[in-house]
mmCIF file with all atom_site columns, C-alpha atoms in Angstrom:
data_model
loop_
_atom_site.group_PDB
_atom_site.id
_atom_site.type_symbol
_atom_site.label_atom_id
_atom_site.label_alt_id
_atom_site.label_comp_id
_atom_site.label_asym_id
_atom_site.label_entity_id
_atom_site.label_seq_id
_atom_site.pdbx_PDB_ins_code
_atom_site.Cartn_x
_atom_site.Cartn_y
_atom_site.Cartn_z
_atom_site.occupancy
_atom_site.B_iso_or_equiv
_atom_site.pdbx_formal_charge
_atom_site.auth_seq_id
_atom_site.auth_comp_id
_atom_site.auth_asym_id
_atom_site.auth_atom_id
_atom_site.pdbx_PDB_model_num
ATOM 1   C CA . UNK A 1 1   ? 131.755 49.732 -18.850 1.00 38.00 ? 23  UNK A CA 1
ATOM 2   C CA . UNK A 1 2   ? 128.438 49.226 -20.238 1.00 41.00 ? 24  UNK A CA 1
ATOM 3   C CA . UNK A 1 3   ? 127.620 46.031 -21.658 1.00 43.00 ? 25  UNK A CA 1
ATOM 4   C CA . UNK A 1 4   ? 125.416 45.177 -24.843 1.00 45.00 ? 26  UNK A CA 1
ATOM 5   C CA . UNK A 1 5   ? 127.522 46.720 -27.849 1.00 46.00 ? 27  UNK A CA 1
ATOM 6   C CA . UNK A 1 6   ? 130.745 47.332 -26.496 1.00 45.00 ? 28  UNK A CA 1
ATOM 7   C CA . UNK A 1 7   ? 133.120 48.310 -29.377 1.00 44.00 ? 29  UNK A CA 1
ATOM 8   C CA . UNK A 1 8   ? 130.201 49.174 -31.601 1.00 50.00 ? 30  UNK A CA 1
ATOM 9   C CA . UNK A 1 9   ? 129.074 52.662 -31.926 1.00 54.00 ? 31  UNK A CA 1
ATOM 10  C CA . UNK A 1 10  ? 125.361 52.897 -33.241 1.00 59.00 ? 32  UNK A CA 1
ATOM 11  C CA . UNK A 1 11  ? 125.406 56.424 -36.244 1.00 78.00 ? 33  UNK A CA 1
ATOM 12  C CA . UNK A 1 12  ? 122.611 57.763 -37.503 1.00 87.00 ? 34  UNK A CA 1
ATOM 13  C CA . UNK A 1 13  ? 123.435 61.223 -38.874 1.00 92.00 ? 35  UNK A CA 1
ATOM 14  C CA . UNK A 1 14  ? 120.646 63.618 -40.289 1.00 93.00 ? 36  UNK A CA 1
ATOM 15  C CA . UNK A 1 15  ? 121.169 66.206 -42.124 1.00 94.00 ? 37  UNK A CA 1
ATOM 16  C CA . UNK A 1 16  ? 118.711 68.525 -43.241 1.00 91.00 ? 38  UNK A CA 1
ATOM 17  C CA . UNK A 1 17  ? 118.938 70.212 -46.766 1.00 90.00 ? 39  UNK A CA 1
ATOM 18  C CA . UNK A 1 18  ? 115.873 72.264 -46.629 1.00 87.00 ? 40  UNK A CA 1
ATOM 19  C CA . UNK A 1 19  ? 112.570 70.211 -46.974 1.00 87.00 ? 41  UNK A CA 1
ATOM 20  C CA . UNK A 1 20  ? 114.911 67.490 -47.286 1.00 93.00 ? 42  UNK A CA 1
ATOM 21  C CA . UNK A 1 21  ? 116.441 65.182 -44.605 1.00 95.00 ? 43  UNK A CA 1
ATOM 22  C CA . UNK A 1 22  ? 119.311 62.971 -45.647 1.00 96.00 ? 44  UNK A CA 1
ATOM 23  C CA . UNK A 1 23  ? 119.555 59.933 -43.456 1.00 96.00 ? 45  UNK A CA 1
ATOM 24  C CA . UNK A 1 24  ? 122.941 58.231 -42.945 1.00 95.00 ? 46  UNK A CA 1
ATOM 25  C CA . UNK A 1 25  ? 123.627 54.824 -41.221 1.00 93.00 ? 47  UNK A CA 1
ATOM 26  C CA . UNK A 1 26  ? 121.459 52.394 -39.732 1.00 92.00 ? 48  UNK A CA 1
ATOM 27  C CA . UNK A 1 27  ? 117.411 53.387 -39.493 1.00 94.00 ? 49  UNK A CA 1
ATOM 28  C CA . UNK A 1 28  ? 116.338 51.382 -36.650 1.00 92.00 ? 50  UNK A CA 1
ATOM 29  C CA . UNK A 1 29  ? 114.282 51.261 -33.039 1.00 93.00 ? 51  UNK A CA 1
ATOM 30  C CA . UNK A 1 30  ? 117.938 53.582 -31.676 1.00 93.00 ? 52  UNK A CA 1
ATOM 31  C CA . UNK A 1 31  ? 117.219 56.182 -33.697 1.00 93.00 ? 53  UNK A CA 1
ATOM 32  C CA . UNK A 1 32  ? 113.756 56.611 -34.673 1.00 93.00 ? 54  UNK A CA 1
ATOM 33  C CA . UNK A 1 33  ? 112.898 59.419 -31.953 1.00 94.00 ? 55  UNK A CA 1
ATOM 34  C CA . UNK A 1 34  ? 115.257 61.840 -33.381 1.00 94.00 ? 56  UNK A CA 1
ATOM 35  C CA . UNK A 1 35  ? 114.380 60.965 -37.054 1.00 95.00 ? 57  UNK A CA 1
ATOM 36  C CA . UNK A 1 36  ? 110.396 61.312 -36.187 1.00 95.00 ? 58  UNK A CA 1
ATOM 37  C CA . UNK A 1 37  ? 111.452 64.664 -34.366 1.00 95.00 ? 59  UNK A CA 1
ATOM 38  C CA . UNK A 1 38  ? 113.279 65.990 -37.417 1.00 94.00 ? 60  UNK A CA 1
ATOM 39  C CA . UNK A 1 39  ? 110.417 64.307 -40.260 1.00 94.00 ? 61  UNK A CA 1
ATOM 40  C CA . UNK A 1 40  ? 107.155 66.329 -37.615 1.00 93.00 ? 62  UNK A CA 1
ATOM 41  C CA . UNK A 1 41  ? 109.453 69.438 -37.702 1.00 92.00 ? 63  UNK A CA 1
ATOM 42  C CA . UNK A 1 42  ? 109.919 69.682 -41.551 1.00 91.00 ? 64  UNK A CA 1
ATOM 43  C CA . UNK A 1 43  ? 105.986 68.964 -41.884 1.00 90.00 ? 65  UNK A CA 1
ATOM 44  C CA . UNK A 1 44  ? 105.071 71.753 -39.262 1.00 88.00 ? 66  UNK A CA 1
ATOM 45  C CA . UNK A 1 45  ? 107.849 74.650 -40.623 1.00 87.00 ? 67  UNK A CA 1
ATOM 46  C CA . UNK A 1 46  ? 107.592 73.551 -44.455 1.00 81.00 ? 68  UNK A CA 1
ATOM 47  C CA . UNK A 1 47  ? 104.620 73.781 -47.125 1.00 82.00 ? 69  UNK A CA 1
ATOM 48  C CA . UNK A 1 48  ? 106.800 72.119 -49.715 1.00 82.00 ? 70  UNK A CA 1
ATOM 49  C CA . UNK A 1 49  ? 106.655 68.409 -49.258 1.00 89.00 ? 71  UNK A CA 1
ATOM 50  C CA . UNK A 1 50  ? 109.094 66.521 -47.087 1.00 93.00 ? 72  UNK A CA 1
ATOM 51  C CA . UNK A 1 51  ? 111.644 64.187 -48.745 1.00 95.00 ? 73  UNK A CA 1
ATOM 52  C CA . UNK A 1 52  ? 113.075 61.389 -46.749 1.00 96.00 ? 74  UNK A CA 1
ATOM 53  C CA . UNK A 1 53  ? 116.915 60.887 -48.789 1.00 96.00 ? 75  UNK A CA 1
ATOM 54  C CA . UNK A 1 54  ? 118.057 57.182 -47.951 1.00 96.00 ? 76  UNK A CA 1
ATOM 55  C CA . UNK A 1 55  ? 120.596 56.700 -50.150 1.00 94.00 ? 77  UNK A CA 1
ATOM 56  C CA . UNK A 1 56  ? 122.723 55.752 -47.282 1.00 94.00 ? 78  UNK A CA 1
ATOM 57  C CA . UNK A 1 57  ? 120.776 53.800 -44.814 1.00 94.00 ? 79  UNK A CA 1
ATOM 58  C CA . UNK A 1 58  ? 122.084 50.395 -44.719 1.00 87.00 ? 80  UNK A CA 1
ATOM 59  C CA . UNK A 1 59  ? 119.221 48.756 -42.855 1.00 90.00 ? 81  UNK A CA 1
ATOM 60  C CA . UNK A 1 60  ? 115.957 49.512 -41.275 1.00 93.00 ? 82  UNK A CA 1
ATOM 61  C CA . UNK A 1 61  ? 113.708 47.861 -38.634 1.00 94.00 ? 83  UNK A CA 1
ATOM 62  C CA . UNK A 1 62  ? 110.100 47.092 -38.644 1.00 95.00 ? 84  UNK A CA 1
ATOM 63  C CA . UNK A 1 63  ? 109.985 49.906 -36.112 1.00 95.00 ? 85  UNK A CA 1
ATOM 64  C CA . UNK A 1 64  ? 111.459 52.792 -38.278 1.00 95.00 ? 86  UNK A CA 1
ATOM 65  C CA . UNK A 1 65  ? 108.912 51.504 -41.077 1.00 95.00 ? 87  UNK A CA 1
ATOM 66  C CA . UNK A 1 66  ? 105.915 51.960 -38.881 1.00 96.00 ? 88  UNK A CA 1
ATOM 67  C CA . UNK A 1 67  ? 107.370 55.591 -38.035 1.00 96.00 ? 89  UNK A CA 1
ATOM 68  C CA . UNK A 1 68  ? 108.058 56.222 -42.036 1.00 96.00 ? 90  UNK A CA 1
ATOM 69  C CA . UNK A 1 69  ? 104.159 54.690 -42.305 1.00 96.00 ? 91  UNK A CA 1
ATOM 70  C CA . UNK A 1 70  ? 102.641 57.061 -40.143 1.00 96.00 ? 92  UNK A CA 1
ATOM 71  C CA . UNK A 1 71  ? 104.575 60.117 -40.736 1.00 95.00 ? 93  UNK A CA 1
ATOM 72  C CA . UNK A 1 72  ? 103.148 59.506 -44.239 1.00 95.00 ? 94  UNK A CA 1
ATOM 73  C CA . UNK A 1 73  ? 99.701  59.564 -43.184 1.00 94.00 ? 95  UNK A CA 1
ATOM 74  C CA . UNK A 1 74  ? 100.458 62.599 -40.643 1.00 93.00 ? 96  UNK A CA 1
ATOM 75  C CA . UNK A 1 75  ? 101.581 64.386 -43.483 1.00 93.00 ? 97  UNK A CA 1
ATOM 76  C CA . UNK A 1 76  ? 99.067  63.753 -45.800 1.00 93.00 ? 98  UNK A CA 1
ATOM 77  C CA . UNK A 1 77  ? 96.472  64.816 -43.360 1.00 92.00 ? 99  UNK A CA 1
ATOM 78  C CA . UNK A 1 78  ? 98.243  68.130 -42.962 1.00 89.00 ? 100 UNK A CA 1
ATOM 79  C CA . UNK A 1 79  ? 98.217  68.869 -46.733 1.00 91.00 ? 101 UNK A CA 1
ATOM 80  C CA . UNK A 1 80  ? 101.547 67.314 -47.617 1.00 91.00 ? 102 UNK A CA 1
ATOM 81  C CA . UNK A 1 81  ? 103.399 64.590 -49.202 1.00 91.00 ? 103 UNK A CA 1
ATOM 82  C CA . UNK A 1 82  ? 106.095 62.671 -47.467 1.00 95.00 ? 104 UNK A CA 1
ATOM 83  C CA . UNK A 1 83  ? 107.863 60.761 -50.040 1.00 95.00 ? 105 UNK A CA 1
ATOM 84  C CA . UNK A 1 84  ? 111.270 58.394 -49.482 1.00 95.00 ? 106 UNK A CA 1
ATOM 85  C CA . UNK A 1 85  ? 113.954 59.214 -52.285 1.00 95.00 ? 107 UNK A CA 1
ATOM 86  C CA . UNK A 1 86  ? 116.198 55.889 -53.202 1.00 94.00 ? 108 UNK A CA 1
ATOM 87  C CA . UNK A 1 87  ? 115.108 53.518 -50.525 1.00 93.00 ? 109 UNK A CA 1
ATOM 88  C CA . UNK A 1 88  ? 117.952 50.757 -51.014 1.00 91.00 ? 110 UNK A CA 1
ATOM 89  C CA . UNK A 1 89  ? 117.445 47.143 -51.860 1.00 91.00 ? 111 UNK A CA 1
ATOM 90  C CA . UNK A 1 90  ? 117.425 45.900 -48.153 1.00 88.00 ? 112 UNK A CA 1
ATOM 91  C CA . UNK A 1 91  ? 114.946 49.102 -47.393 1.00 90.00 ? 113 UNK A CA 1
ATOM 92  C CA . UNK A 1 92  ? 112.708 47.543 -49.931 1.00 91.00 ? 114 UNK A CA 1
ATOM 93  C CA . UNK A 1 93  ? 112.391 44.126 -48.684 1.00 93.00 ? 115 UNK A CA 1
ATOM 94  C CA . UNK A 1 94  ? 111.924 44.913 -45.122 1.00 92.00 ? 116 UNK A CA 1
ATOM 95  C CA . UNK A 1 95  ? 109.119 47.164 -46.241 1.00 92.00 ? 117 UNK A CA 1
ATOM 96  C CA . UNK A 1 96  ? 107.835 44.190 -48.377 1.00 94.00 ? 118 UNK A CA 1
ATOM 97  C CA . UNK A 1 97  ? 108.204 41.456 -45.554 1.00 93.00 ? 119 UNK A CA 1
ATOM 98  C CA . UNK A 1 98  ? 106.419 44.333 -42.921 1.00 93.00 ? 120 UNK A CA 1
ATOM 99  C CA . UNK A 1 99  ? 103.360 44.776 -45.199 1.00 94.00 ? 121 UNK A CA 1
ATOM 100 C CA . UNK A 1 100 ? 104.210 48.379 -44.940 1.00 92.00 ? 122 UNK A CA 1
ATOM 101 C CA . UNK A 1 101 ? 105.346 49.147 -48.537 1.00 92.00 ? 123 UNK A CA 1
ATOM 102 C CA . UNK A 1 102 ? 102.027 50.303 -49.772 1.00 92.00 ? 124 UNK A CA 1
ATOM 103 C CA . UNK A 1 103 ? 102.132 52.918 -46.635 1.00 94.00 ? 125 UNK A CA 1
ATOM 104 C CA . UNK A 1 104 ? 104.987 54.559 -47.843 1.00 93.00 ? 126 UNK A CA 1
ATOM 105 C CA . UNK A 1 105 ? 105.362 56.988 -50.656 1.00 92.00 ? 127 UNK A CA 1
ATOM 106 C CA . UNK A 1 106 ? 108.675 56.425 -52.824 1.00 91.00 ? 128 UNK A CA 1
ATOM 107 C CA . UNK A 1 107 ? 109.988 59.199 -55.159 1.00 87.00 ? 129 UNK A CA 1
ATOM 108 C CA . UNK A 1 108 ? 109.441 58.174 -58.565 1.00 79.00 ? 130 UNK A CA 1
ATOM 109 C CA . UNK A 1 109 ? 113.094 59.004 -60.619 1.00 69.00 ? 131 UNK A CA 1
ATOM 110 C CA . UNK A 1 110 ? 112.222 60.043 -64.328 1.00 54.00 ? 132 UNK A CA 1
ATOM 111 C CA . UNK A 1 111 ? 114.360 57.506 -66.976 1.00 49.00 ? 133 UNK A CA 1
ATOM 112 C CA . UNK A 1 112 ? 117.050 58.891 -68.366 1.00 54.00 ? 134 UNK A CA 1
ATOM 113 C CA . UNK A 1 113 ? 117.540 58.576 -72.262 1.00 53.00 ? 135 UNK A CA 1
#
């Protein structure tokens, strides 16, 4: 039996809609390999920009910011755009409280009438 988080079963589920990954679950240091290995691969195969859905994550650690932060940069060095599409209110603050908000690009939603 392995000890740590017995009874809890750590989900993050990608799924990829084109130049569009949609996280689901919690964005932290567990799963940030395979969402960096899915963000790189939709920079190298796509020229459209990248869009980061995060309607569902729940919460997010200082180390999936830094990976959102550089990815960013990575991207916009290659020609592209990496933007986060509805970041949730706990997404927000951590970015806030990590300094890292002005290092990553949210979607700006047109108002509706």
């Amino acid at each position: 039996m392995a000890s740590g988080d017995a009874g809890q079963e750590h989900r993050m589920d990608i799924v990829s809609q084109g130049h569009t990954l949609v996280l689901h679950g919690d964005f932290d240091v567990r799963s940030t390999w395979e969402v960096r290995n899915a963000i790189y691969e939709r920079i190298d195969t796509f020229d459209d920009d990248v869009v980061i859905d995060m309607t569902d994550v729940s919460t997010i650690d200082l180390t999936a910011l830094r990976l959102l932060a550089v990815a960013t940069r990575h991207a916009w060095l290659s020609g592209h755009h990496l933007t986060v599409r509805n970041p949730g209110p706990a997404v927000r603050r951590m970015a806030h409280l990590a300094r890292l908000a002005h290092a990553i690009e949210v979607e700006r939603v047109a108002a509706t009438a």
